[in-house]
Short mmCIF file of C-alpha atoms in Angstrom, two decimals:
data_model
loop_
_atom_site.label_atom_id
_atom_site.label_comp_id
_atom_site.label_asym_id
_atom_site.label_seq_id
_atom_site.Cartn_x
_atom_site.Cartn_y
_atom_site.Cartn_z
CA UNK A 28 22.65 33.12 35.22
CA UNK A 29 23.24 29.91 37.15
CA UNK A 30 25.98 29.62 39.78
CA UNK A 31 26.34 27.54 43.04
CA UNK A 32 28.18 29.48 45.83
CA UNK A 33 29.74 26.85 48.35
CA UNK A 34 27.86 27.28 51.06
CA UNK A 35 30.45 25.99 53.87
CA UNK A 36 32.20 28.49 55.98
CA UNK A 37 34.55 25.80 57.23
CA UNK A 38 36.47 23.95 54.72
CA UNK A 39 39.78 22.18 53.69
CA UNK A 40 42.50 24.47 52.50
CA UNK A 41 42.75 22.38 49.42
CA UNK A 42 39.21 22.20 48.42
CA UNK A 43 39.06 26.39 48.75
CA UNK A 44 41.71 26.34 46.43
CA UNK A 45 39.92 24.14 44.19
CA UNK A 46 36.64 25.87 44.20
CA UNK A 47 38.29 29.27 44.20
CA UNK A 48 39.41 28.29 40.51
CA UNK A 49 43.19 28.30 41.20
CA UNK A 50 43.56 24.49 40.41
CA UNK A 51 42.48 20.99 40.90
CA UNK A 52 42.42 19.63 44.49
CA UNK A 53 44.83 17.19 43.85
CA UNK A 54 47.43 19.90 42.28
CA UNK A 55 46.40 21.62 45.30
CA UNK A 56 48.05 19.44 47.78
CA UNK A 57 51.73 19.94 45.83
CA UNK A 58 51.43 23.53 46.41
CA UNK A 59 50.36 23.48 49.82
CA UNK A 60 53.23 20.87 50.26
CA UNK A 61 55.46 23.04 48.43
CA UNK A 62 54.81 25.61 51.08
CA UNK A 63 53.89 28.42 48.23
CA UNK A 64 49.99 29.02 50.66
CA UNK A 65 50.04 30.99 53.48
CA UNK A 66 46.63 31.74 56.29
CA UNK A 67 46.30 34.56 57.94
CA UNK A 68 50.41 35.34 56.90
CA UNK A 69 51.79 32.06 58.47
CA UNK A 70 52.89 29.26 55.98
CA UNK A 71 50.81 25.83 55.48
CA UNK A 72 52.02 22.66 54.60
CA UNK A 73 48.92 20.28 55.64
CA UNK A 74 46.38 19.96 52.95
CA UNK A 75 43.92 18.87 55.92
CA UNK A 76 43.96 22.26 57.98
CA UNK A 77 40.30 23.66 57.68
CA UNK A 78 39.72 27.31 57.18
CA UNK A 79 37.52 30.12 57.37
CA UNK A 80 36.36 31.02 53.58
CA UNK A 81 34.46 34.00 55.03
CA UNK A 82 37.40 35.56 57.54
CA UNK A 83 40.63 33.76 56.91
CA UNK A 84 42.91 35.56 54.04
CA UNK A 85 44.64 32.82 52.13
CA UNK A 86 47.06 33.65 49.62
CA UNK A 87 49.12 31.04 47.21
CA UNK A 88 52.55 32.84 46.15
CA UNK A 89 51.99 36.14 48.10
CA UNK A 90 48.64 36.32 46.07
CA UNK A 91 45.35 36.74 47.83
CA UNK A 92 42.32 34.21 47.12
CA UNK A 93 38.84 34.86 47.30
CA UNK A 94 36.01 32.65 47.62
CA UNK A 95 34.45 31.98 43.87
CA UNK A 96 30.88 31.36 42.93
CA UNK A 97 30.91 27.92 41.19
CA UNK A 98 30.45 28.53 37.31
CA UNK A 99 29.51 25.69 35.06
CA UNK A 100 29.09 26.78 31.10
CA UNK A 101 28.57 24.34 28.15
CA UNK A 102 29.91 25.93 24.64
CA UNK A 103 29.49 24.70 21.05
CA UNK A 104 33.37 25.06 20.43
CA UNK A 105 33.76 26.28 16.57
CA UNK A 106 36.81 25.00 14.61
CA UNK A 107 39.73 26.92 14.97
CA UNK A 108 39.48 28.06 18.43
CA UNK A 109 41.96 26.76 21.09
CA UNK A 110 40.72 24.78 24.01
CA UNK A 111 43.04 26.86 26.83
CA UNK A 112 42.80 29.78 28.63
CA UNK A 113 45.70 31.66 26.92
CA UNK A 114 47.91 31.15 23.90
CA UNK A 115 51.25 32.17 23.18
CA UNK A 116 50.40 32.54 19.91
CA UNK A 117 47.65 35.08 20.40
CA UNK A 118 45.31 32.75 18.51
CA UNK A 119 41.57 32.92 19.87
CA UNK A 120 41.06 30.60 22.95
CA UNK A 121 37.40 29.49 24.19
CA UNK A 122 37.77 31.84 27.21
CA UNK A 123 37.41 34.72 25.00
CA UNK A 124 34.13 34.09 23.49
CA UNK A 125 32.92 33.92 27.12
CA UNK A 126 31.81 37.90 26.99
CA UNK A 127 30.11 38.84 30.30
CA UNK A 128 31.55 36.02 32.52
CA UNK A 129 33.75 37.34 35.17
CA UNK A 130 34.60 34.24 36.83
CA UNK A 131 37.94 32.90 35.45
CA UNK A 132 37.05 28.76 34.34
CA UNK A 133 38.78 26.62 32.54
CA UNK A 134 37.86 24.10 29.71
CA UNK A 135 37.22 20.48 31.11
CA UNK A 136 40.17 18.92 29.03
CA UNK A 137 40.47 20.01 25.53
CA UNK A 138 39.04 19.67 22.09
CA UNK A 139 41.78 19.98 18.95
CA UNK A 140 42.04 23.49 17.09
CA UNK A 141 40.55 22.02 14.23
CA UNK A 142 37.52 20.07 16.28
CA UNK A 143 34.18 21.59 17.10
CA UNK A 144 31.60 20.57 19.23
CA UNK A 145 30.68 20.14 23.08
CA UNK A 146 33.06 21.49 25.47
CA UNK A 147 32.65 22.05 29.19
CA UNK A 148 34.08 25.11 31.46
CA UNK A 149 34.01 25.64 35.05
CA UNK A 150 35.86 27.04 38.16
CA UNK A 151 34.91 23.63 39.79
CA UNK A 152 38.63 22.28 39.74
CA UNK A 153 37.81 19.33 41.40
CA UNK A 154 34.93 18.18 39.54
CA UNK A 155 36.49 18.82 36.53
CA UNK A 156 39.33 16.90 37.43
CA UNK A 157 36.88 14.17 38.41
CA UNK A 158 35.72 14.53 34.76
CA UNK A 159 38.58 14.32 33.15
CA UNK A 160 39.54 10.68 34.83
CA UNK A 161 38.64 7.64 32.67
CA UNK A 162 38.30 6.22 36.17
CA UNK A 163 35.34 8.27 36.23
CA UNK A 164 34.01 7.27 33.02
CA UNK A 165 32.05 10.15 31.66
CA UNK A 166 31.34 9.81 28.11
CA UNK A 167 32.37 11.75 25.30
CA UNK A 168 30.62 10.66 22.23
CA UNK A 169 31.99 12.22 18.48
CA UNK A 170 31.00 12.08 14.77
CA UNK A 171 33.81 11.71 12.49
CA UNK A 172 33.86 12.36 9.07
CA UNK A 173 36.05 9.81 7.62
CA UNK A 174 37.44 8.97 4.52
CA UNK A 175 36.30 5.69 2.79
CA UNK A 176 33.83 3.53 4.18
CA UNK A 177 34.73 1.34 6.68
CA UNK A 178 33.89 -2.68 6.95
CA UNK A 179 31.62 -3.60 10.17
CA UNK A 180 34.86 -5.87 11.08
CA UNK A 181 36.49 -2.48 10.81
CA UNK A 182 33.82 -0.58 13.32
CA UNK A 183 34.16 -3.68 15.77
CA UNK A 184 37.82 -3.32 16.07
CA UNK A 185 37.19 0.33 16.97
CA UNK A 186 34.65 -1.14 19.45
CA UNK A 187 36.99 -3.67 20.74
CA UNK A 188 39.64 -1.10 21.25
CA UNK A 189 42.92 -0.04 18.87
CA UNK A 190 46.31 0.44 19.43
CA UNK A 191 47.79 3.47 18.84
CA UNK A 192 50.47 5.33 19.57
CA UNK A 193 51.03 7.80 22.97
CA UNK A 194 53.68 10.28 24.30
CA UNK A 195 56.22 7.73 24.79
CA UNK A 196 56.29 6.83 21.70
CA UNK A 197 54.97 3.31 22.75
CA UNK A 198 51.66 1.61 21.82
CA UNK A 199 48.71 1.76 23.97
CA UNK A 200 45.46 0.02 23.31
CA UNK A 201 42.73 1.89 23.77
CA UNK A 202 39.45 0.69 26.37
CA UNK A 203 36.52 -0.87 24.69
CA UNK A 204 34.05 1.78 23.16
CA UNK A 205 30.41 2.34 21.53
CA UNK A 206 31.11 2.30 17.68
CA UNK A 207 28.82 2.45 14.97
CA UNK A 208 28.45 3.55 11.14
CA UNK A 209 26.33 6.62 11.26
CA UNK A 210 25.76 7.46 7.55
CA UNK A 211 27.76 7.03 4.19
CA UNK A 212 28.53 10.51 2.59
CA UNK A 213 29.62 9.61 -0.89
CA UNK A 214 32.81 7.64 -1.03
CA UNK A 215 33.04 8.70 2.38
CA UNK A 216 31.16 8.21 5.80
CA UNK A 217 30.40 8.96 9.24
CA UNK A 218 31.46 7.30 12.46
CA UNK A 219 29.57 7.72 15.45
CA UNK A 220 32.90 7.14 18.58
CA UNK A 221 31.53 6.88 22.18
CA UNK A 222 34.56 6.79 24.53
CA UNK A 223 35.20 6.83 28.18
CA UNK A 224 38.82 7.89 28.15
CA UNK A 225 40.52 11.04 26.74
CA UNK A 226 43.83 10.70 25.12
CA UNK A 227 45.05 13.24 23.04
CA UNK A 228 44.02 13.18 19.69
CA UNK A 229 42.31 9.97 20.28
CA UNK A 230 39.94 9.41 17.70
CA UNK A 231 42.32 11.04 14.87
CA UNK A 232 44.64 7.77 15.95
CA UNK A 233 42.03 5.16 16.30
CA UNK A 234 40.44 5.94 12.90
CA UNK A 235 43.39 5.87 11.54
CA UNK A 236 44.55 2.51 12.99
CA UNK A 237 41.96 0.99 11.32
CA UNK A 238 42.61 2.99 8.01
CA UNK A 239 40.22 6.17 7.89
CA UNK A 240 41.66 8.80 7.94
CA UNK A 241 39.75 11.59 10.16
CA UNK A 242 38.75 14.56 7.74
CA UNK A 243 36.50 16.38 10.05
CA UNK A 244 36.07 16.04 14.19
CA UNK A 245 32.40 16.85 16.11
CA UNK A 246 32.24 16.54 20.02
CA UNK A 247 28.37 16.34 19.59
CA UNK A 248 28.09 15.22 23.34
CA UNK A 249 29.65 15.44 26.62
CA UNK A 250 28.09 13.06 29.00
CA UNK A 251 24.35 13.67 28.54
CA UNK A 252 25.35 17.41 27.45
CA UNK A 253 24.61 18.19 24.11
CA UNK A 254 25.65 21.05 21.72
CA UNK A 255 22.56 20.98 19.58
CA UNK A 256 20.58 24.38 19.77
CA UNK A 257 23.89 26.20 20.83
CA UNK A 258 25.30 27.42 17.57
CA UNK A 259 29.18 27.71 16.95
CA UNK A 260 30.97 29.77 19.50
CA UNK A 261 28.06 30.07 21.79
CA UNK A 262 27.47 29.39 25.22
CA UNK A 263 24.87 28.79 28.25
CA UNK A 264 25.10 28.06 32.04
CA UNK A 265 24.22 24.62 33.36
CA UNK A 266 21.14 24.36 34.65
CA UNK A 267 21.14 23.16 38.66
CA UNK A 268 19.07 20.02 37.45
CA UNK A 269 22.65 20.06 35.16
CA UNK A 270 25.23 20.08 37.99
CA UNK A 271 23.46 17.81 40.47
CA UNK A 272 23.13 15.44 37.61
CA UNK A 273 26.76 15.59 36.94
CA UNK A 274 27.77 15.11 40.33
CA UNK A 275 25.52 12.47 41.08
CA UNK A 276 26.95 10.40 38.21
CA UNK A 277 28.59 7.02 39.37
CA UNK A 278 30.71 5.16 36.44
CA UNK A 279 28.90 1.87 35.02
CA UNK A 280 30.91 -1.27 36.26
CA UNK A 281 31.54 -2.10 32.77
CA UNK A 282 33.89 0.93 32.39
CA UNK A 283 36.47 -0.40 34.45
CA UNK A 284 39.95 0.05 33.46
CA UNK A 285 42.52 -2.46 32.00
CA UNK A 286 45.89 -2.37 31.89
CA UNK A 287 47.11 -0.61 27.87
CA UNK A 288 49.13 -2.95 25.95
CA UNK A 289 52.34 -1.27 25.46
CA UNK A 290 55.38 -1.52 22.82
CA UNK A 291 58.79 -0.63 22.92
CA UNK A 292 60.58 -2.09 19.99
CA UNK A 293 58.79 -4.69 18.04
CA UNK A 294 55.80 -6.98 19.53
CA UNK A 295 53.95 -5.02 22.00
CA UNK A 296 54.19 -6.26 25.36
CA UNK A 297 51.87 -6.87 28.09
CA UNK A 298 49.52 -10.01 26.88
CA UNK A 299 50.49 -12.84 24.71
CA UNK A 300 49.71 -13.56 21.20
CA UNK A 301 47.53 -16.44 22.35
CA UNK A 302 45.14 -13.78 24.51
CA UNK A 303 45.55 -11.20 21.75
CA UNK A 304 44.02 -13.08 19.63
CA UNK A 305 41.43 -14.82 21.89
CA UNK A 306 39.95 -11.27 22.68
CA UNK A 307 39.58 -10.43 18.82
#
């Protein structure tokens, strides 16, 4: 089993709480704020104070925390499994095929109830969080099954980035991303998606943007992790070789962020026509 214990005695109240698995570090500093952690009994409210993981009791909300061992697991997700670590609806979650891990992690973001494939889980909250950022850049790459067979002007749009639709109900374009034609499968075919941003349900909305459907979702990579050998609903720790790579990742300059192009009502907003077009 591998697991990296943080080895300094003396450390930031809000990274313990991140590495002890309660949340990210930068959630940690609104509870700390919020005045919900107490050390030693007496009430924190400075994110900076440094503590004692091996003598200091901390607890957030009365509760006590204890020091974790860092846990970092890579599962082949199987379709209808939910990507949390409860659910209302008593529907199986991705913590519960973890039998025999007694750390509690959480999924490094989330992968649809009907999407399979590569999914990360850890106690690391602020590595994860890391992960998650599209500032960061970490690759997810997927094969969707699509239906019909789209035109290579079709794949470059998906390459040149789509808008499609987000919470607010406005338009967002999404960044530029690796697309290619993978395979035709009868009147259908497969489209090989390499992104470096994680909206939700992002590649259901690009494909369809461009007018393919989605009929079937595979995460077959996160980062340089890959599912293949791990068959559905299994699991394995990262190797160390794993988490130093991870952590030593630094984002290519070419993944930079640009502003999405929004609408409200209309002609989406945010570049002209002229530019629109020049970028096409």
């Amino acid at each position: 089993m591998e697991t990296h214990e943080t080895s300094d005695a003396q450390v930031r109240i809000n990274r313990f709480l991140a590495d002890a698995g309660v949340c990210s570090r930068r959630d940690a500093d609104e509870v700390i704020s919020a005045g919900r952690v107490t050390v030693n009994g007496e009430t924190v409210k400075d994110s900076f104070v440094r503590i004692n993981v091996e003598k200091d009791a901390v607890k957030v909300s009365g509760k006590r925390i204890f020091p974790q061992r860092l846990v970092y697991i890579l599962m082949n997700k199987p379709e209808g499994v939910i990507s949390t670590v409860e659910d209302p609806e008593k529907r199986t979650t991705v913590v519960d095929l973890l039998k025999g891990v007694k750390y509690r992690v959480y999924p490094v973001g989330r992968l649809d109830f009907n999407t399979s494939g590569a999914l990360m889980l850890t106690n690391d909250g602020d590595l994860a969080q890391k992960l998650m950022h599209p500032r960061y850049g970490f690759s997810k790459t997927y094969h969707a099954t699509v239906k019909g067979v789209p035109t290579p002007t079709a794949i470059q749009r998906l390459a040149a980035g789509v808008r499609i639709p987000a919470w607010s109900g406005r338009y967002e374009k999404t960044l530029p991303a690796k697309a290619r034609l993978v395979r035709k499968v009868g009147k259908n075919a497969v489209v090989e998606l390499v992104l470096r941003e994680g909206r939700q349900h992002q590649v259901k909305k690009m494909c369809a943007a461009i007018g393919h459907p989605v009929d079937r979702l595979v995460r077959i990579k996160f980062g340089f992790l890959t599912s293949a050998g791990l068959l559905a609903g299994r699991w394995r720790y990262l190797s160390d070789a794993e988490v130093g790579r991870i952590r030593q990742f630094r984002p290519e300059k070419s993944s930079s962020l640009s502003r999405p192009v929004r609408k409200t009502s209309g002609r989406p907003v945010g570049r002209t026509k002229k530019h629109t077009r020049s970028k096409r």
